[in-house]
Coordinates of C-alpha atoms and ligand atoms in Angstrom, one line a residue:
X1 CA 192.6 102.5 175.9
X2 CA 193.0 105.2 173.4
X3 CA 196.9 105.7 174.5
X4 CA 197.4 101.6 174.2
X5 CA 196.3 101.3 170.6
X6 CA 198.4 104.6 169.8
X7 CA 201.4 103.1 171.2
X8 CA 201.1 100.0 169.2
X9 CA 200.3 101.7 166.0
X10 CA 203.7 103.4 166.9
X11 CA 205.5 100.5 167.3
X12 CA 204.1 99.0 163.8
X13 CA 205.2 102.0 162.2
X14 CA 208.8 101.7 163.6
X15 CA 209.0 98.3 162.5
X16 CA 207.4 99.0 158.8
X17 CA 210.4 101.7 158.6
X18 CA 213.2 99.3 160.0
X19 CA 212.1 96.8 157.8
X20 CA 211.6 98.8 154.6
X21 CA 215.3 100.4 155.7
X22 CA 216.6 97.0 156.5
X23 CA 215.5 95.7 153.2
X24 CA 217.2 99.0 151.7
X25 CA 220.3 98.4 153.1
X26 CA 220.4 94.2 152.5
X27 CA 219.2 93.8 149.0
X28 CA 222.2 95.3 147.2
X29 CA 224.4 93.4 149.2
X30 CA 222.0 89.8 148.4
X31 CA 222.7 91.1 144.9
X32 CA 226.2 92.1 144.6
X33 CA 227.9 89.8 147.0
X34 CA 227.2 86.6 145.8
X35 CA 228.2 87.6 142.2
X36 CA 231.0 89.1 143.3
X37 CA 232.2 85.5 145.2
X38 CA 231.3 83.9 141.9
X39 CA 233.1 85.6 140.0
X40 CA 236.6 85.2 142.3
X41 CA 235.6 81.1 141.4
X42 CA 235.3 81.9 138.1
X43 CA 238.5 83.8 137.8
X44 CA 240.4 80.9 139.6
X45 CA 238.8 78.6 137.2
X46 CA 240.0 80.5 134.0
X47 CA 243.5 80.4 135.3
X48 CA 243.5 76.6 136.5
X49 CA 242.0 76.0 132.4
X50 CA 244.5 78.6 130.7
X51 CA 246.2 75.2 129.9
X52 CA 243.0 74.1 127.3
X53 CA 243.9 76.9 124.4
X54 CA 247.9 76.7 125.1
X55 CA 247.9 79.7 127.3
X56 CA 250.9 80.3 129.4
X57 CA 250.0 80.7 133.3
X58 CA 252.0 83.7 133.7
X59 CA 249.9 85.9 130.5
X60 CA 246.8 85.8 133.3
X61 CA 248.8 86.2 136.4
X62 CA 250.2 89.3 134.8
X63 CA 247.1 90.2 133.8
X64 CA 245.9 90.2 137.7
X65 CA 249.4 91.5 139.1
X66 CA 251.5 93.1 136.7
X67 CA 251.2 97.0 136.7
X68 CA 248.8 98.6 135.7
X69 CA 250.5 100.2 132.6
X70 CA 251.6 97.0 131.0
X71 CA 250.1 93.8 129.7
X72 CA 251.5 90.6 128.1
X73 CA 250.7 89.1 124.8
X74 CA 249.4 85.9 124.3
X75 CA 252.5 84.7 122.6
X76 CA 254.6 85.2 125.7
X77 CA 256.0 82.0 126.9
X78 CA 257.9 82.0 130.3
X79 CA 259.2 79.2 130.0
X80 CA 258.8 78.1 133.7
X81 CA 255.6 76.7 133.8
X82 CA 253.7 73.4 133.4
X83 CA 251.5 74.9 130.3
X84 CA 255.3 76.4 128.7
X85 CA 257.0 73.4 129.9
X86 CA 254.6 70.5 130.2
X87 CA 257.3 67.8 132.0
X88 CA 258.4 70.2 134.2
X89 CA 262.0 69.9 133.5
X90 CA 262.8 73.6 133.4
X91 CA 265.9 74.7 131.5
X92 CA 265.8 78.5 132.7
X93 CA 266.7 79.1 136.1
X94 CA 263.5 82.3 136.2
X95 CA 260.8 83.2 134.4
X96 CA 261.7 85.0 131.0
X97 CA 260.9 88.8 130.9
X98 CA 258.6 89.7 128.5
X99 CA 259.2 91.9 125.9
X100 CA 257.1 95.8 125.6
X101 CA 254.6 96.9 123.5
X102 CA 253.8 100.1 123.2
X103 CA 250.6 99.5 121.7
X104 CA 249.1 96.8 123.6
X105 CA 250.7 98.8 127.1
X106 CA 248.8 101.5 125.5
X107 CA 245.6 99.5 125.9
X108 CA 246.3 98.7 129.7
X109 CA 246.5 102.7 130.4
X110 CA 243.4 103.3 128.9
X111 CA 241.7 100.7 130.0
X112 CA 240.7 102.1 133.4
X113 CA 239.1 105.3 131.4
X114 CA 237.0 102.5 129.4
X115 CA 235.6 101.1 132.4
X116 CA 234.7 104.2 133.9
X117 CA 231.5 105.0 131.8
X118 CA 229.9 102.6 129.1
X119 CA 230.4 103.9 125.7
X120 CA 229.8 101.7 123.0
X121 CA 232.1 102.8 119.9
X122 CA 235.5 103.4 121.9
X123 CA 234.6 100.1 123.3
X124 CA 234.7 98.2 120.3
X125 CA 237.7 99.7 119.5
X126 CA 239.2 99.1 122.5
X127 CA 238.1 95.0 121.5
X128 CA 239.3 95.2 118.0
X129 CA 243.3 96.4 119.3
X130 CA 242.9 94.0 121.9
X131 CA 242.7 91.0 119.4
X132 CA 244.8 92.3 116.7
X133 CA 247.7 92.4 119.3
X134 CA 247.2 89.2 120.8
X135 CA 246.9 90.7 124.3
X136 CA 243.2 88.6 124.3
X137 CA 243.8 86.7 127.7
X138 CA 246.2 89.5 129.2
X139 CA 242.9 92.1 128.6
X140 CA 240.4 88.9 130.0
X141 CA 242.1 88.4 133.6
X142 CA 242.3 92.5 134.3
X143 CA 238.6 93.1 133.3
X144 CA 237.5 90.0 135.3
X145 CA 239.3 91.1 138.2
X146 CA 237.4 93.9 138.0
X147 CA 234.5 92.5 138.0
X148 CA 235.6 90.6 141.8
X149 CA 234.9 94.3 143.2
X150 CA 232.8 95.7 140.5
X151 CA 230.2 93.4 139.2
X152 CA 228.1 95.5 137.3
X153 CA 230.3 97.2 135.6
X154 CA 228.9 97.1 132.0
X155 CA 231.8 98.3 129.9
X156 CA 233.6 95.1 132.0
X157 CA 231.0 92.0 131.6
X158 CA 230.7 93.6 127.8
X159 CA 234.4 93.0 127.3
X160 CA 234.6 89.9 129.7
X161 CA 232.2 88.0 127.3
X162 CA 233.5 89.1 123.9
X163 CA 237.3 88.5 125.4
X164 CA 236.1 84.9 126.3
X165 CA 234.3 84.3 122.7
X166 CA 237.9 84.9 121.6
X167 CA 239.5 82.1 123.7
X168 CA 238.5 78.7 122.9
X169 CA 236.2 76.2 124.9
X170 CA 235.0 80.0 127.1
X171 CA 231.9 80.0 124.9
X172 CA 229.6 78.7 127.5
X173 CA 231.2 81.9 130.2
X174 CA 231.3 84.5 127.5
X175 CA 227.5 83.9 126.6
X176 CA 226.7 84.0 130.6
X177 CA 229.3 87.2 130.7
X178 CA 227.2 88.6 127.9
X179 CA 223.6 87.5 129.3
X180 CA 224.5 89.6 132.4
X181 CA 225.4 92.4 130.8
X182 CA 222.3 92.4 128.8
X183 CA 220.2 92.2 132.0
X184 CA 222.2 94.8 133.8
X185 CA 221.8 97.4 131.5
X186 CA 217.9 96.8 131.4
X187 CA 218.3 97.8 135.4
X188 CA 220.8 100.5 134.4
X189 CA 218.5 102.1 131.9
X190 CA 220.9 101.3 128.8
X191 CA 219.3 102.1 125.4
X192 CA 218.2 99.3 123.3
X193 CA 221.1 100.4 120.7
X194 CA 223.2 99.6 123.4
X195 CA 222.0 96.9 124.4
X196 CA 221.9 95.1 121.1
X197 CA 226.0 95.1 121.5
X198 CA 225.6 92.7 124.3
X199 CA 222.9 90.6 121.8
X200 CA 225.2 91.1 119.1
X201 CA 228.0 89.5 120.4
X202 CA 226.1 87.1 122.1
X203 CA 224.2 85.5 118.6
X204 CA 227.7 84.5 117.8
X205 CA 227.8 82.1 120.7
X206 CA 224.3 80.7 120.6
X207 CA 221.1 82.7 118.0
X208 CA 218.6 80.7 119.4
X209 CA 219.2 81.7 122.6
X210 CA 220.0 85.0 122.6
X211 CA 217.6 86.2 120.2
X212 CA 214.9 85.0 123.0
X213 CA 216.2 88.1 124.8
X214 CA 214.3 90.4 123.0
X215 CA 211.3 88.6 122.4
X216 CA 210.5 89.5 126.5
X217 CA 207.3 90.2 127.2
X218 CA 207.1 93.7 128.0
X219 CA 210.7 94.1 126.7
X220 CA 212.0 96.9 124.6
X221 CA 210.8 95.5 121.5
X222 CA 207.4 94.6 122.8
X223 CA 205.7 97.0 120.4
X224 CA 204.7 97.8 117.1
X225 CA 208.1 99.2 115.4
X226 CA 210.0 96.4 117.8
X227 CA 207.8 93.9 115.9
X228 CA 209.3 94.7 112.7
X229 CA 212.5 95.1 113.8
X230 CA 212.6 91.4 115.4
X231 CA 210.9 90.2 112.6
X232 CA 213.4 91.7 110.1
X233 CA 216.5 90.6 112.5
X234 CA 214.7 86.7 112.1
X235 CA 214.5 86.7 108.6
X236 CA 218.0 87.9 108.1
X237 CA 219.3 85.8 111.1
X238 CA 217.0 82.4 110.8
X239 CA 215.6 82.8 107.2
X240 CA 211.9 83.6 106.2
X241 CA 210.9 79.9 106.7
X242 CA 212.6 80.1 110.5
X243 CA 210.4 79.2 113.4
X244 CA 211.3 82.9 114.7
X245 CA 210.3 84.5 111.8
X246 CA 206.7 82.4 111.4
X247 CA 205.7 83.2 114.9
X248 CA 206.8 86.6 114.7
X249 CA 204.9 87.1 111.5
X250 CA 201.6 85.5 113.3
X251 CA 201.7 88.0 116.4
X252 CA 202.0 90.6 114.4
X253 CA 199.0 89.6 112.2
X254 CA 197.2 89.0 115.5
X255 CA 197.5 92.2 116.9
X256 CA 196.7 94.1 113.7
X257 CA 193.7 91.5 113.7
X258 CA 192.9 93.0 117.4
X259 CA 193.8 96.6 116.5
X260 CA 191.1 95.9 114.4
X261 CA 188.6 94.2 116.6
X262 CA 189.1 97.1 119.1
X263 CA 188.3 100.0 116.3
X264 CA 185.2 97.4 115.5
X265 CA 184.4 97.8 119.8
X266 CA 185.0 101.9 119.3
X267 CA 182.2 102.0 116.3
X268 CA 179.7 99.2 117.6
X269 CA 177.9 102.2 119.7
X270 CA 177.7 104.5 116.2
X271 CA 176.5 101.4 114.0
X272 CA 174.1 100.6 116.6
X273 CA 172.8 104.4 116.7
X274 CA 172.7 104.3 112.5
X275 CA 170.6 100.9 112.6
X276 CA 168.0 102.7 114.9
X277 CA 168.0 105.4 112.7
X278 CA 167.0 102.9 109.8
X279 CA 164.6 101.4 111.9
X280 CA 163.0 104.4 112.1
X281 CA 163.2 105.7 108.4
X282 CA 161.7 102.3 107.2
Ligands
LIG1 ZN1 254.7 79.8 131.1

């Protein structure tokens, strides 16, 4: 009886660790995969809309396929394509060859180095050559093409979503780009200065709703010095008369009102002690 009950403890054990390891092994693949097969939708769906903001088709097909040292501008025109040449009566018998730049080539050979490790200054940088050399939709098809094999990537969905705020009717993407990125680096363990570069660009898109954020429960700025901090970001952001601001001003009034009540809970024992004492003295 003894040896029946063993051997079927055994085999609950076995299948505790097989699931346990099976759930190991699956749930980064649930997570991954399906963004990963979104994003590949998403990229095709860029491409078929380049059209909306004048973009010609070959800027983002270079962008996927061109080498990995070069880029085209945004000013390109190829002159062999229904965006370029919207009747489709081509007068070139090929595509025209773009012209180099050295400085926005210089952005596609540092690029990998970017996306290796998230750092938020070079970053930024990175952004501000990238739109000053017109290489804004170029930069958006290589770093969502990462993102087919490499969705987390933070430095990637960071630049994703500020590339797309750049490019018009991608607002709706960019904010999603940037909303993942924000999430991501809560999983990843990003600092809340960095990941108030994700908010950042994000406000720009849509306050309301990125500001909502931070106001998580349990969040980063679910304490006392995150209470000012949110409460000074409404004011400046919203105004003082802002529905942000008000309520942020109220919980913070409540919980010095229970920081309060609790010191009141800590003393009740020694008031009650001191009244007994007068009790007796009178
Ligand atoms: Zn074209």
């Amino acid at each position: 009886m003894d040896r029946i009950i063993s051997a079927d403890n055994s085999r609950d054990f076995q299948e505790t660790i097989l699931t346990n390891a099976l759930h190991i092994l699956l749930e980064p693949i649930y997570e991954t995969v399906p963004r990963m097969r979104y994003q590949m939708l998403l990229n095709e769906l860029d491409y078929a809309s380049s059209d909306q903001d004048n973009t010609c088709r070959r800027v983002v097909i270079r962008g996927l396929f061109d080498s990995i040292d070069h880029l085209t501008t945004e000013n390109y025109r190829c002159g062999f394509c229904d965006v370029c040449v919207p009747d489709l009566k081509f007068k070139l018998e090929k595509a025209a060859i773009p012209l180099q730049d050295a400085q926005v080539d210089e952005i596609a050979e540092q690029l990998p180095d970017f996306l290796s490790e998230f750092d938020k200054k070079p970053l930024q940088e990175l952004l501000d050559r990238t739109i000053e050399n017109a290489a804004v939709p170029g930069l958006l098809a290589r770093v969502s093409n990462r993102l087919e094999g490499d969705s987390t990537n933070l430095a990637a969905l960071y630049l994703a979503g500020a590339l797309s705020r750049k490019r018009p009717g991608r607002e709706i993407l960019a904010f999603e780009y940037l909303k993942s990125a924000f999430n991501e680096g809560i999983k990843q363990g990003l600092s809340p200065d960095n990941l108030l570069l994700f908010y950042e660009e994000a406000v720009q898109v849509n306050a309301e709703k990125a500001f909502t954020w931070l106001t998580e429960v349990g969040g980063y700025w679910d304490n006392q010095e995150g209470l000012q901090f949110l409460i000074q970001e409404a004011a400046q952001r919203f105004g003082i008369d802002s529905k942000q601001h008000r309520i942020l001003l109220l919980v913070s009034q409540v919980r010095n009102f229970n920081d309060v009540g609790d010191d009141f809970i800590k003393l009740k024992p020694k008031i009650e002690t001191l009244k007994q004492g007068f009790e007796r003295l009178s």
